[in-house]
Structure formats: C-alpha cells, structure tokens
Amino acid sequence: MGNVVYPKHLGIIMDGNGRWAKEKGLNRSLGHKAGADNLIKLLDYIYKNTSIKVVSLYAFSTENFKRDKNEVDYLMKLFVTLFNSKLESIKKNNVKVVFSGRRENLPKNVLEAMDKTMEDTKYNTRGILNICLNYGGDYEIVDMTKKIAKQVLEGNLKIEDITKEVVSKNLYQDLPPLDFVIRTSGEKRISNFMIYQSSYAEYDFPDTYFPDFDSKCLEESLDNYRKRDRRFGNVK
Ligand code: IPE
Ligand code: IPE
Ligand code: MG
C-alpha cells in the first residue's frame, strides 16, 4: 500500500454476468449470483489492501428495467440479500454505504434494505461505497437541474452563485471526481455511468467477465492506471 499510487475514486461497471452464465450453459440469474459473490470478495480486498477511498459500483441502470421481468425480479431479490446480509464485511471494514439513482420503480423491500444499509453505516469512516441502482447519468443531471431550479425559484440561490461546487452538491451524492473506471467484459462504452463525474477519468476495459474479475485482475487494471499520464489539459 505504502507509496503505491491508487485512484481516490474508483468506478466499476460490473458487466458480463449474463455471458459468463451463458458460456457455462447456465441461466443468466446464476451469472448475477456469481457476480454478487465476486463483488463481496473484491470489495473486501479493496478496503483491506488498497488506499482507495471511494468506490462507485454500477449495479443496475435505469435502462436495465427493459429486461425480462424474471431477470429484473431476480436482481431485485439479490440486492435485498446483498444489502441485508452479504454486505456485513463492508460494515466490518468501516465503510459508509450510499446510493445513487431514482427511488421510483424500485420495490419497497429493496428501498427498505437500502435505507437500513445507509443508516447502519452512516458513521463509518474508512471509505465510501456508492451503489448506483436504478441509476442513469442523464437522469442524474436532469434531477440535479430540477433541484437547483427549485432553489432559485424559491429565492434560496442566485443564478450567479451556481458554481461547480453547487452542481456537485446537488448530484445524488457529493463525491470527488472519478479517477479511474473499469468496465469488465470487453464492452468499450460507459452506458450512462456517472457522465458528469467521469469528465477526467481514466478507463480500463478488461475482457474478463465480472464474476471472474478477482483481486489479481483488479491489480492488473490498477497497474494500467499507474502507467497513465494524467495531464488535465496541462503540458508536461
Ligand atoms: C451486468 O451483467 C449486470 C447488470 C447489468 C445488472 P449483464 O447482465 O449485463 O451481462 P451481459 O452483458 O449480458 O453478459
Ligand atoms: C451497464 O451494463 C449497466 C450495469 C453494469 C449495471 P449493460 O449491460 O446494461 O449495458 P449495455 O446495455 O451493454 O450498454
Ligand atoms: Mg451487459
């Protein structure tokens, strides 16, 4: 951990669960289960062995509601078990869990499990786990705009006082910018993931499907990150 450079904010687009299952002749749901089991191990590794402070996970996009009802129902059930019991190790690692996304359309038991997880972890200080669920980067910008417009209309904010800080405070979560985003499974797109926060992020697109993306794969991605020359518009 010592002098090794880590991103402060890491994003993971956990993709490839369905293809992982298909290649094994299994139902897509079993791919999601394997992905969730892998996630627990990966997060435990991150919070124990690296100095990464914030992890944002893409768990379910607003667009994922287009999928077959069976798959959506399975995922919602998986989230409930994940938040109610499997995230215990996260709590032990002193990590604060927050959520990004729209609450509408999420089943009541998922919302309750989310609320309990936030409540149980709100004083934790080691790091933040931001779970993007029913999340769309475009909707986040729409929702931020509405919140700011309301403050202006109600006389609590002047238009000339709208700054980047104000924008950031009115997003779902006020987090530092993403330094590094990993999308597993070989797809090279960001599919509506944190489009505002990733303005200067570095990307890595490993071919591995998420259920197989273990700590060794993560270390390989982090090595790629360390080789990048982040200039932020400057010259070196
Ligand atoms: C990512 O895996 C998990 C979610 C989107 C919820 P996919 O389900 O997208 O897996 P592929 O892309 O079909 O392999
Ligand atoms: C993005 O993956 C959403 C999550 C990983 C939760 P998708 O599999 O839904 O994205 P597309 O459809 O391939 O762009
Ligand atoms: Mg996919």
Coordinates of N, CA and C and ligand atoms in Angstrom, one line a residue:
M1 N 0.8 -1.2 0.0 CA 0.0 0.0 0.0 C 0.9 1.3 0.0
G2 N 1.9 1.3 0.9 CA 2.8 2.4 1.1 C 2.8 3.5 0.1
N3 N 3.8 3.5 -0.8 CA 3.9 4.6 -1.7 C 3.2 4.4 -3.1
V4 N 2.5 3.3 -3.2 CA 1.9 3.0 -4.4 C 0.7 3.9 -4.7
V5 N 0.6 4.4 -5.9 CA -0.5 5.4 -6.2 C -1.8 4.6 -6.5
Y6 N -2.8 5.0 -5.8 CA -4.1 4.5 -6.0 C -5.1 5.6 -6.5
P7 N -6.1 5.2 -7.3 CA -7.1 6.3 -7.5 C -7.8 6.5 -6.2
K8 N -8.2 7.8 -6.0 CA -9.0 8.1 -4.8 C -10.4 7.6 -5.0
H9 N -11.0 7.8 -6.2 CA -12.3 7.3 -6.5 C -12.3 6.4 -7.7
L10 N -12.7 5.1 -7.5 CA -12.7 4.1 -8.5 C -14.1 3.7 -8.9
G11 N -14.4 3.7 -10.2 CA -15.7 3.2 -10.6 C -15.6 1.9 -11.2
I12 N -16.6 1.0 -11.0 CA -16.6 -0.3 -11.6 C -17.9 -0.6 -12.3
I13 N -17.9 -0.7 -13.6 CA -19.1 -1.1 -14.4 C -19.0 -2.6 -14.4
M14 N -19.8 -3.3 -13.6 CA -19.7 -4.7 -13.4 C -20.5 -5.4 -14.5
D15 N -19.9 -5.7 -15.6 CA -20.6 -6.2 -16.8 C -20.1 -7.7 -17.2
G16 N -21.0 -8.4 -17.8 CA -20.6 -9.7 -18.3 C -21.2 -10.9 -17.5
N17 N -22.0 -10.6 -16.6 CA -22.6 -11.7 -15.8 C -23.4 -12.7 -16.7
G18 N -24.2 -12.1 -17.6 CA -25.1 -12.9 -18.4 C -24.2 -13.8 -19.4
R19 N -23.2 -13.2 -20.0 CA -22.3 -14.0 -20.9 C -21.6 -15.1 -20.1
W20 N -21.1 -14.8 -18.9 CA -20.4 -15.7 -18.1 C -21.3 -17.0 -17.9
A21 N -22.6 -16.7 -17.6 CA -23.5 -17.8 -17.3 C -23.8 -18.6 -18.6
K22 N -24.0 -17.9 -19.7 CA -24.3 -18.5 -21.0 C -23.2 -19.4 -21.4
E23 N -22.0 -19.0 -21.3 CA -20.9 -19.8 -21.7 C -20.8 -21.1 -20.9
K24 N -21.4 -21.1 -19.7 CA -21.4 -22.3 -18.9 C -22.7 -23.1 -19.0
G25 N -23.5 -22.6 -19.9 CA -24.8 -23.3 -20.1 C -25.8 -23.0 -19.0
L26 N -25.6 -22.0 -18.2 CA -26.4 -21.7 -17.0 C -27.4 -20.5 -17.3
N27 N -28.4 -20.4 -16.5 CA -29.3 -19.3 -16.6 C -28.6 -18.0 -16.2
R28 N -29.0 -16.9 -16.8 CA -28.4 -15.6 -16.6 C -28.4 -15.2 -15.1
S29 N -29.4 -15.7 -14.4 CA -29.5 -15.3 -13.0 C -28.3 -15.9 -12.2
L30 N -27.9 -17.1 -12.6 CA -26.7 -17.6 -11.9 C -25.5 -16.8 -12.1
G31 N -25.4 -16.1 -13.3 CA -24.3 -15.2 -13.5 C -24.4 -14.0 -12.6
H32 N -25.6 -13.5 -12.3 CA -25.7 -12.4 -11.4 C -25.3 -12.8 -10.0
K33 N -25.7 -14.0 -9.6 CA -25.3 -14.5 -8.3 C -23.8 -14.6 -8.2
A34 N -23.2 -15.2 -9.2 CA -21.7 -15.3 -9.2 C -21.1 -13.9 -9.2
G35 N -21.7 -13.0 -9.8 CA -21.1 -11.6 -9.8 C -21.2 -11.0 -8.4
A36 N -22.3 -11.2 -7.8 CA -22.5 -10.7 -6.4 C -21.5 -11.3 -5.4
D37 N -21.3 -12.6 -5.6 CA -20.3 -13.3 -4.7 C -18.9 -12.8 -4.9
N38 N -18.6 -12.5 -6.2 CA -17.3 -12.0 -6.5 C -17.1 -10.6 -6.0
L39 N -18.2 -9.8 -6.0 CA -18.2 -8.4 -5.6 C -17.8 -8.3 -4.1
I40 N -18.4 -9.2 -3.3 CA -18.1 -9.2 -1.9 C -16.6 -9.4 -1.6
K41 N -16.0 -10.3 -2.3 CA -14.6 -10.6 -2.2 C -13.8 -9.5 -2.6
L42 N -14.2 -8.9 -3.8 CA -13.4 -7.8 -4.4 C -13.4 -6.6 -3.5
L43 N -14.6 -6.3 -2.9 CA -14.7 -5.1 -2.0 C -13.8 -5.3 -0.8
D44 N -13.9 -6.5 -0.2 CA -13.1 -6.8 1.0 C -11.6 -6.6 0.7
Y45 N -11.2 -7.0 -0.5 CA -9.8 -6.9 -0.9 C -9.5 -5.4 -1.0
I46 N -10.4 -4.6 -1.7 CA -10.1 -3.2 -1.9 C -9.9 -2.4 -0.6
Y47 N -10.9 -2.6 0.3 CA -10.9 -1.8 1.6 C -9.8 -2.3 2.5
K48 N -9.3 -3.6 2.4 CA -8.3 -4.1 3.3 C -6.9 -3.8 2.7
N49 N -6.7 -3.9 1.4 CA -5.4 -3.9 0.8 C -5.0 -2.7 0.0
T50 N -5.9 -1.7 -0.2 CA -5.5 -0.6 -1.0 C -5.9 0.7 -0.2
S51 N -5.5 1.8 -0.7 CA -5.9 3.1 -0.1 C -7.0 3.8 -0.8
I52 N -7.7 3.1 -1.7 CA -8.9 3.6 -2.5 C -9.9 4.1 -1.5
K53 N -10.4 5.3 -1.6 CA -11.3 5.9 -0.6 C -12.8 5.7 -1.0
V54 N -13.0 5.9 -2.3 CA -14.4 5.8 -2.7 C -14.5 4.8 -3.9
V55 N -15.5 4.0 -3.8 CA -15.8 3.0 -4.9 C -17.2 3.3 -5.3
S56 N -17.4 3.5 -6.6 CA -18.8 3.6 -7.2 C -19.0 2.4 -8.0
L57 N -20.1 1.7 -7.8 CA -20.5 0.5 -8.5 C -21.7 0.7 -9.3
Y58 N -21.6 0.2 -10.6 CA -22.8 0.3 -11.4 C -23.6 -1.1 -11.2
A59 N -24.6 -1.0 -10.5 CA -25.4 -2.3 -10.1 C -26.6 -2.5 -11.0
F60 N -27.3 -1.4 -11.4 CA -28.5 -1.6 -12.2 C -28.8 -0.2 -12.8
S61 N -28.9 -0.2 -14.1 CA -29.1 1.1 -14.8 C -30.6 1.3 -15.0
T62 N -31.0 2.6 -15.2 CA -32.4 2.9 -15.5 C -32.9 2.1 -16.7
E63 N -31.9 1.8 -17.6 CA -32.3 1.1 -18.9 C -32.4 -0.4 -18.6
N64 N -31.9 -0.9 -17.5 CA -32.0 -2.3 -17.2 C -33.4 -2.8 -16.9
F65 N -34.3 -1.9 -16.6 CA -35.7 -2.2 -16.5 C -36.3 -2.8 -17.8
K66 N -35.6 -2.6 -18.9 CA -36.1 -3.1 -20.2 C -36.0 -4.6 -20.2
R67 N -35.2 -5.2 -19.3 CA -35.0 -6.6 -19.4 C -36.2 -7.4 -19.0
D68 N -36.2 -8.7 -19.3 CA -37.2 -9.7 -18.9 C -37.6 -9.6 -17.5
K69 N -38.9 -9.6 -17.2 CA -39.3 -9.5 -15.8 C -38.6 -10.5 -14.8
N70 N -38.5 -11.7 -15.3 CA -37.8 -12.7 -14.4 C -36.4 -12.3 -14.0
E71 N -35.7 -11.7 -14.9 CA -34.3 -11.3 -14.6 C -34.3 -10.1 -13.7
V72 N -35.2 -9.1 -13.9 CA -35.3 -7.9 -13.1 C -35.7 -8.4 -11.7
D73 N -36.7 -9.2 -11.5 CA -37.1 -9.7 -10.2 C -36.0 -10.4 -9.5
Y74 N -35.3 -11.2 -10.2 CA -34.2 -11.9 -9.6 C -33.1 -10.9 -9.1
L75 N -32.8 -10.0 -9.9 CA -31.8 -9.0 -9.5 C -32.3 -8.2 -8.2
M76 N -33.6 -7.8 -8.2 CA -34.1 -7.1 -7.0 C -34.0 -7.9 -5.8
K77 N -34.3 -9.2 -5.9 CA -34.1 -10.1 -4.7 C -32.7 -10.2 -4.3
L78 N -31.8 -10.3 -5.3 CA -30.4 -10.4 -5.0 C -29.9 -9.1 -4.2
F79 N -30.4 -8.0 -4.6 CA -30.0 -6.7 -3.9 C -30.4 -6.8 -2.5
V80 N -31.6 -7.3 -2.2 CA -32.1 -7.4 -0.8 C -31.2 -8.2 0.0
T81 N -30.8 -9.4 -0.5 CA -29.9 -10.3 0.3 C -28.5 -9.7 0.4
L82 N -28.1 -9.1 -0.7 CA -26.8 -8.4 -0.7 C -26.7 -7.4 0.4
F83 N -27.7 -6.5 0.4 CA -27.7 -5.4 1.4 C -28.0 -5.9 2.8
N84 N -28.9 -6.8 3.0 CA -29.3 -7.2 4.3 C -28.2 -8.1 5.0
S85 N -27.5 -8.9 4.2 CA -26.6 -9.8 4.9 C -25.2 -9.8 4.3
K86 N -25.1 -9.9 3.0 CA -23.8 -10.1 2.4 C -22.8 -8.9 2.6
L87 N -23.4 -7.7 2.8 CA -22.6 -6.6 2.9 C -22.0 -6.4 4.3
E88 N -22.2 -7.4 5.2 CA -21.7 -7.4 6.5 C -20.2 -7.1 6.6
S89 N -19.4 -7.7 5.6 CA -18.0 -7.5 5.6 C -17.7 -6.0 5.4
I90 N -18.5 -5.3 4.6 CA -18.3 -3.9 4.3 C -18.5 -3.1 5.6
K91 N -19.5 -3.5 6.3 CA -19.8 -2.8 7.6 C -18.6 -3.0 8.5
K92 N -18.0 -4.3 8.5 CA -16.8 -4.5 9.4 C -15.6 -3.8 8.9
N93 N -15.6 -3.5 7.6 CA -14.4 -2.7 7.1 C -14.6 -1.2 7.3
N94 N -15.6 -0.8 8.1 CA -15.9 0.6 8.5 C -16.2 1.5 7.2
V95 N -16.9 0.9 6.3 CA -17.2 1.6 5.0 C -18.7 2.2 5.1
K96 N -18.8 3.4 4.6 CA -20.1 4.0 4.6 C -20.8 3.7 3.3
V97 N -22.0 3.2 3.3 CA -22.7 2.8 2.0 C -23.7 3.9 1.7
V98 N -23.6 4.4 0.4 CA -24.6 5.4 0.0 C -25.2 4.9 -1.4
F99 N -26.3 5.5 -1.8 CA -26.9 5.0 -3.1 C -27.0 6.2 -4.1
S100 N -26.9 5.9 -5.3 CA -27.2 6.9 -6.4 C -28.3 6.3 -7.3
G101 N -29.2 7.2 -7.7 CA -30.3 6.7 -8.6 C -31.6 7.2 -8.2
R102 N -32.6 6.8 -9.0 CA -34.0 7.2 -8.7 C -34.7 6.2 -7.8
R103 N -35.4 6.6 -6.8 CA -36.0 5.6 -5.9 C -37.3 5.1 -6.6
E104 N -37.9 5.9 -7.4 CA -39.2 5.4 -8.1 C -38.9 4.2 -8.9
N105 N -39.9 3.3 -8.9 CA -39.8 2.0 -9.7 C -39.1 0.9 -8.9
L106 N -38.4 1.2 -7.8 CA -37.7 0.2 -7.0 C -38.8 -0.4 -6.0
P107 N -38.8 -1.8 -5.9 CA -39.7 -2.4 -4.9 C -39.4 -1.9 -3.5
K108 N -40.5 -2.0 -2.7 CA -40.4 -1.5 -1.3 C -39.3 -2.2 -0.5
N109 N -39.2 -3.6 -0.7 CA -38.2 -4.3 0.1 C -36.8 -3.9 -0.2
V110 N -36.6 -3.5 -1.5 CA -35.2 -3.0 -1.9 C -35.0 -1.7 -1.2
L111 N -36.0 -0.8 -1.3 CA -35.8 0.5 -0.7 C -35.5 0.4 0.8
E112 N -36.3 -0.5 1.5 CA -36.1 -0.7 2.9 C -34.7 -1.2 3.2
A113 N -34.2 -2.1 2.4 CA -32.8 -2.7 2.6 C -31.8 -1.6 2.4
M114 N -32.0 -0.7 1.4 CA -31.1 0.4 1.1 C -31.1 1.3 2.3
D115 N -32.3 1.7 2.8 CA -32.3 2.6 3.9 C -31.6 2.1 5.1
K116 N -31.8 0.8 5.4 CA -31.2 0.2 6.6 C -29.7 0.2 6.4
T117 N -29.2 -0.1 5.2 CA -27.8 -0.2 5.0 C -27.1 1.2 5.2
M118 N -27.8 2.2 4.7 CA -27.3 3.6 4.8 C -27.3 4.0 6.3
E119 N -28.4 3.7 7.0 CA -28.5 4.0 8.4 C -27.4 3.3 9.2
D120 N -27.2 2.0 9.0 CA -26.2 1.2 9.7 C -24.8 1.6 9.5
T121 N -24.5 2.3 8.4 CA -23.1 2.6 8.1 C -22.8 4.1 8.0
K122 N -23.8 4.9 8.5 CA -23.6 6.4 8.2 C -22.4 7.0 9.0
Y123 N -22.0 6.4 10.1 CA -20.8 7.0 10.8 C -19.5 6.3 10.4
N124 N -19.5 5.4 9.5 CA -18.3 4.7 9.1 C -17.3 5.7 8.4
T125 N -16.0 5.5 8.6 CA -15.0 6.5 8.1 C -13.9 6.0 7.2
R126 N -13.8 4.7 7.0 CA -12.7 4.1 6.2 C -12.8 4.5 4.8
G127 N -14.0 4.5 4.3 CA -14.3 4.9 2.9 C -15.7 4.9 2.6
I128 N -16.0 5.1 1.3 CA -17.4 5.2 0.9 C -17.7 4.2 -0.3
L129 N -18.8 3.5 -0.2 CA -19.2 2.7 -1.3 C -20.5 3.3 -1.8
N130 N -20.4 3.8 -3.0 CA -21.6 4.4 -3.7 C -22.2 3.4 -4.7
I131 N -23.4 2.9 -4.4 CA -24.0 1.9 -5.2 C -25.0 2.6 -6.2
C132 N -24.8 2.5 -7.5 CA -25.6 3.1 -8.5 C -26.7 2.1 -8.8
L133 N -27.9 2.4 -8.4 CA -29.0 1.4 -8.6 C -30.3 2.2 -9.1
N134 N -30.8 1.7 -10.2 CA -31.8 2.4 -10.9 C -31.2 3.8 -11.3
Y135 N -30.0 3.7 -11.7 CA -29.2 4.9 -12.0 C -29.0 5.2 -13.5
G136 N -29.1 6.4 -13.9 CA -28.7 6.9 -15.2 C -28.0 8.2 -15.1
G137 N -26.9 8.4 -15.7 CA -26.1 9.6 -15.6 C -26.9 10.8 -16.2
D138 N -27.7 10.5 -17.2 CA -28.5 11.6 -17.8 C -29.6 12.0 -16.8
Y139 N -30.3 11.0 -16.2 CA -31.3 11.4 -15.2 C -30.7 12.2 -14.0
E140 N -29.5 11.8 -13.7 CA -28.8 12.5 -12.5 C -28.7 14.0 -12.8
I141 N -28.3 14.3 -14.1 CA -28.2 15.7 -14.5 C -29.6 16.4 -14.5
V142 N -30.6 15.6 -15.0 CA -31.9 16.2 -15.0 C -32.4 16.5 -13.6
D143 N -32.2 15.5 -12.7 CA -32.6 15.7 -11.3 C -31.8 16.8 -10.6
M144 N -30.5 16.9 -10.9 CA -29.7 18.0 -10.3 C -30.2 19.3 -10.8
T145 N -30.6 19.4 -12.1 CA -31.1 20.7 -12.6 C -32.4 21.1 -11.9
K146 N -33.3 20.1 -11.7 CA -34.5 20.4 -11.1 C -34.3 20.9 -9.6
K147 N -33.4 20.3 -8.9 CA -33.1 20.7 -7.5 C -32.6 22.1 -7.5
I148 N -31.7 22.5 -8.4 CA -31.1 23.8 -8.4 C -32.2 24.8 -8.9
A149 N -33.0 24.5 -9.9 CA -34.0 25.4 -10.3 C -35.0 25.7 -9.2
K150 N -35.3 24.7 -8.4 CA -36.2 24.9 -7.3 C -35.7 25.9 -6.3
Q151 N -34.4 25.7 -6.0 CA -33.8 26.7 -5.0 C -33.7 28.1 -5.5
V152 N -33.5 28.2 -6.9 CA -33.5 29.6 -7.5 C -34.9 30.2 -7.4
L153 N -35.9 29.4 -7.8 CA -37.3 29.8 -7.8 C -37.8 30.2 -6.4
E154 N -37.3 29.5 -5.4 CA -37.8 29.7 -4.0 C -37.0 30.9 -3.4
G155 N -36.0 31.4 -4.2 CA -35.2 32.6 -3.7 C -34.1 32.2 -2.7
N156 N -33.7 30.9 -2.7 CA -32.6 30.5 -1.8 C -31.3 30.4 -2.5
L157 N -31.2 30.7 -3.8 CA -30.0 30.6 -4.6 C -30.1 31.6 -5.7
K158 N -28.9 32.4 -5.9 CA -28.9 33.3 -7.0 C -28.3 32.6 -8.2
I159 N -28.8 32.9 -9.4 CA -28.2 32.3 -10.6 C -26.7 32.4 -10.7
E160 N -26.2 33.7 -10.4 CA -24.8 33.9 -10.5 C -24.0 33.1 -9.4
D161 N -24.7 32.6 -8.4 CA -23.9 31.8 -7.4 C -23.9 30.3 -7.8
I162 N -24.4 29.9 -8.9 CA -24.3 28.5 -9.3 C -22.9 28.2 -9.8
T163 N -22.2 27.4 -9.1 CA -20.8 27.0 -9.4 C -20.7 25.5 -9.6
K164 N -19.5 25.0 -9.9 CA -19.3 23.6 -10.0 C -19.6 22.9 -8.6
E165 N -19.2 23.6 -7.6 CA -19.5 23.1 -6.2 C -21.0 22.9 -6.0
V166 N -21.7 23.9 -6.4 CA -23.2 23.8 -6.2 C -23.7 22.7 -7.0
V167 N -23.3 22.5 -8.3 CA -23.7 21.4 -9.1 C -23.4 20.1 -8.4
S168 N -22.1 19.9 -7.9 CA -21.7 18.7 -7.2 C -22.6 18.4 -6.0
K169 N -22.9 19.4 -5.2 CA -23.7 19.2 -4.0 C -25.1 18.8 -4.4
N170 N -25.6 19.1 -5.6 CA -27.0 18.7 -5.9 C -27.1 17.5 -6.8
L171 N -25.9 16.8 -7.0 CA -26.0 15.4 -7.6 C -26.5 14.5 -6.6
Y172 N -26.7 13.2 -6.9 CA -27.2 12.2 -6.0 C -26.3 12.2 -4.7
Q173 N -25.0 12.2 -5.0 CA -24.0 12.2 -3.9 C -22.9 13.2 -4.2
D174 N -22.4 13.8 -3.2 CA -21.3 14.8 -3.4 C -20.0 14.1 -3.2
L175 N -19.5 13.5 -4.3 CA -18.3 12.7 -4.2 C -17.1 13.4 -5.0
P176 N -15.9 13.0 -4.7 CA -14.8 13.5 -5.6 C -14.9 13.0 -7.0
P177 N -14.3 13.6 -8.0 CA -14.4 13.1 -9.3 C -13.8 11.7 -9.5
L178 N -14.3 11.0 -10.4 CA -13.8 9.6 -10.7 C -12.4 9.7 -11.3
D179 N -11.5 9.0 -10.7 CA -10.1 9.0 -11.3 C -10.0 7.8 -12.3
F180 N -10.7 6.7 -12.0 CA -10.4 5.5 -12.8 C -11.7 4.7 -12.9
V181 N -12.1 4.3 -14.1 CA -13.3 3.5 -14.3 C -12.9 2.2 -15.0
I182 N -13.3 1.1 -14.4 CA -13.0 -0.2 -15.0 C -14.4 -0.8 -15.5
R183 N -14.4 -1.1 -16.8 CA -15.6 -1.9 -17.2 C -15.2 -3.3 -17.7
T184 N -15.7 -4.3 -17.0 CA -15.3 -5.6 -17.3 C -16.1 -6.1 -18.6
S185 N -15.7 -7.2 -19.1 CA -16.4 -8.0 -20.2 C -16.1 -7.5 -21.6
G186 N -15.2 -6.6 -21.7 CA -14.7 -6.2 -23.0 C -15.5 -5.1 -23.8
E187 N -16.7 -4.8 -23.2 CA -17.5 -3.7 -23.9 C -16.8 -2.4 -23.6
K188 N -16.7 -1.6 -24.7 CA -16.0 -0.3 -24.6 C -16.9 0.9 -24.7
R189 N -17.8 1.0 -23.7 CA -18.7 2.1 -23.6 C -19.0 2.3 -22.2
I190 N -19.6 3.5 -21.9 CA -19.9 3.7 -20.4 C -21.4 3.6 -20.1
S191 N -22.2 3.4 -21.1 CA -23.6 3.1 -20.8 C -24.3 3.9 -19.7
N192 N -24.1 5.3 -19.8 CA -24.8 6.2 -18.9 C -24.3 6.2 -17.4
F193 N -23.0 5.8 -17.2 CA -22.5 5.7 -15.9 C -21.8 7.0 -15.5
M194 N -22.2 7.7 -14.5 CA -21.6 8.9 -13.9 C -20.9 9.8 -14.9
I195 N -21.7 10.3 -15.9 CA -21.1 11.0 -17.0 C -20.5 12.4 -16.6
Y196 N -21.1 13.0 -15.6 CA -20.6 14.3 -15.1 C -19.3 14.0 -14.3
Q197 N -19.3 13.0 -13.4 CA -18.2 12.8 -12.5 C -17.0 12.2 -13.2
S198 N -17.2 11.7 -14.4 CA -16.1 11.0 -15.1 C -15.4 11.9 -16.2
S199 N -15.6 13.2 -16.0 CA -15.1 14.1 -17.1 C -13.6 13.9 -17.3
Y200 N -12.8 13.6 -16.3 CA -11.3 13.4 -16.5 C -10.9 12.0 -16.1
A201 N -11.8 11.1 -16.0 CA -11.4 9.7 -15.6 C -10.6 9.0 -16.6
E202 N -9.7 8.1 -16.1 CA -9.0 7.2 -17.0 C -9.9 5.9 -17.1
Y203 N -9.8 5.2 -18.2 CA -10.6 4.0 -18.3 C -9.8 2.7 -18.6
D204 N -10.3 1.6 -18.1 CA -9.7 0.3 -18.5 C -10.9 -0.6 -18.9
F205 N -10.7 -1.4 -19.9 CA -11.7 -2.3 -20.4 C -11.2 -3.7 -20.5
P206 N -11.0 -4.4 -19.4 CA -10.5 -5.8 -19.4 C -11.6 -6.7 -20.0
D207 N -11.1 -7.8 -20.7 CA -12.1 -8.7 -21.3 C -12.8 -9.6 -20.3
T208 N -12.2 -9.8 -19.2 CA -12.8 -10.7 -18.2 C -14.2 -10.4 -17.8
Y209 N -15.1 -11.4 -17.7 CA -16.5 -11.2 -17.2 C -16.4 -10.9 -15.7
F210 N -17.4 -10.1 -15.3 CA -17.3 -9.7 -13.9 C -17.2 -10.8 -12.8
P211 N -17.9 -11.9 -13.0 CA -17.8 -13.0 -12.0 C -16.4 -13.5 -11.8
D212 N -15.5 -13.4 -12.9 CA -14.2 -13.9 -12.8 C -13.2 -12.7 -12.5
F213 N -13.6 -11.5 -12.3 CA -12.7 -10.4 -12.1 C -12.3 -10.3 -10.7
D214 N -11.2 -11.0 -10.4 CA -10.7 -11.2 -9.0 C -9.7 -10.1 -8.6
S215 N -9.1 -10.2 -7.5 CA -8.2 -9.2 -7.0 C -6.9 -9.1 -7.9
K216 N -6.6 -10.2 -8.5 CA -5.4 -10.2 -9.4 C -5.7 -9.4 -10.6
C217 N -6.9 -9.6 -11.2 CA -7.4 -8.8 -12.3 C -7.4 -7.3 -12.0
L218 N -7.9 -7.0 -10.8 CA -8.0 -5.6 -10.3 C -6.6 -5.0 -10.2
E219 N -5.7 -5.8 -9.7 CA -4.3 -5.3 -9.6 C -3.7 -5.0 -11.0
E220 N -4.1 -5.8 -12.0 CA -3.6 -5.6 -13.3 C -4.2 -4.3 -13.9
S221 N -5.4 -4.0 -13.6 CA -6.1 -2.8 -14.1 C -5.4 -1.6 -13.4
L222 N -5.2 -1.8 -12.1 CA -4.5 -0.7 -11.3 C -3.1 -0.4 -11.8
D223 N -2.4 -1.4 -12.3 CA -1.1 -1.2 -12.9 C -1.3 -0.4 -14.2
N224 N -2.3 -0.7 -14.9 CA -2.5 0.1 -16.2 C -2.8 1.6 -15.8
Y225 N -3.6 1.8 -14.8 CA -3.9 3.2 -14.3 C -2.6 3.9 -14.0
R226 N -1.7 3.2 -13.3 CA -0.4 3.9 -12.9 C 0.4 4.3 -14.0
K227 N 0.2 3.7 -15.2 CA 1.1 4.0 -16.4 C 0.5 5.2 -17.1
R228 N -0.7 5.6 -16.7 CA -1.3 6.8 -17.5 C -0.7 8.1 -17.0
D229 N -0.6 9.0 -18.0 CA -0.1 10.3 -17.7 C -1.3 11.3 -17.7
R230 N -1.7 11.6 -16.5 CA -2.9 12.5 -16.4 C -2.5 13.9 -16.4
R231 N -2.9 14.6 -17.5 CA -2.4 15.9 -17.7 C -3.4 17.0 -17.4
F232 N -4.7 16.7 -17.4 CA -5.7 17.6 -17.1 C -5.6 18.9 -17.9
G233 N -5.3 18.8 -19.1 CA -5.2 19.9 -20.1 C -3.9 20.7 -20.0
N234 N -3.0 20.3 -19.1 CA -1.8 21.0 -19.0 C -0.7 20.3 -19.9
V235 N 0.5 20.9 -20.0 CA 1.6 20.2 -20.7 C 2.6 19.7 -19.7
K236 N 3.3 18.7 -20.1 CA 4.4 18.2 -19.2 C 5.6 17.9 -19.9
Ligands
IPE1 C1 -24.1 -6.8 -15.7 O1 -24.1 -8.0 -16.4 C2 -25.1 -6.8 -14.6 C3 -26.3 -5.9 -14.9 C4 -26.4 -5.2 -15.9 C5 -27.3 -5.9 -13.9 P1 -25.0 -8.3 -17.7 O2 -26.3 -8.8 -17.2 O3 -25.2 -7.0 -18.5 O4 -24.2 -9.3 -18.5 P2 -24.1 -9.4 -20.1 O5 -23.6 -8.1 -20.6 O6 -25.4 -9.8 -20.6 O7 -23.1 -10.5 -20.3
IPE2 C1 -24.4 -1.4 -17.8 O1 -24.4 -2.7 -18.4 C2 -25.2 -1.4 -16.5 C3 -24.6 -2.2 -15.4 C4 -23.4 -2.8 -15.5 C5 -25.3 -2.3 -14.2 P1 -25.4 -3.1 -19.5 O2 -25.0 -4.5 -19.9 O3 -26.8 -2.9 -19.1 O4 -25.0 -2.1 -20.7 P2 -25.2 -2.2 -22.2 O5 -26.7 -2.5 -22.5 O6 -24.4 -3.3 -22.7 O7 -24.8 -0.9 -22.8
MG3 MG -24.1 -6.2 -20.0

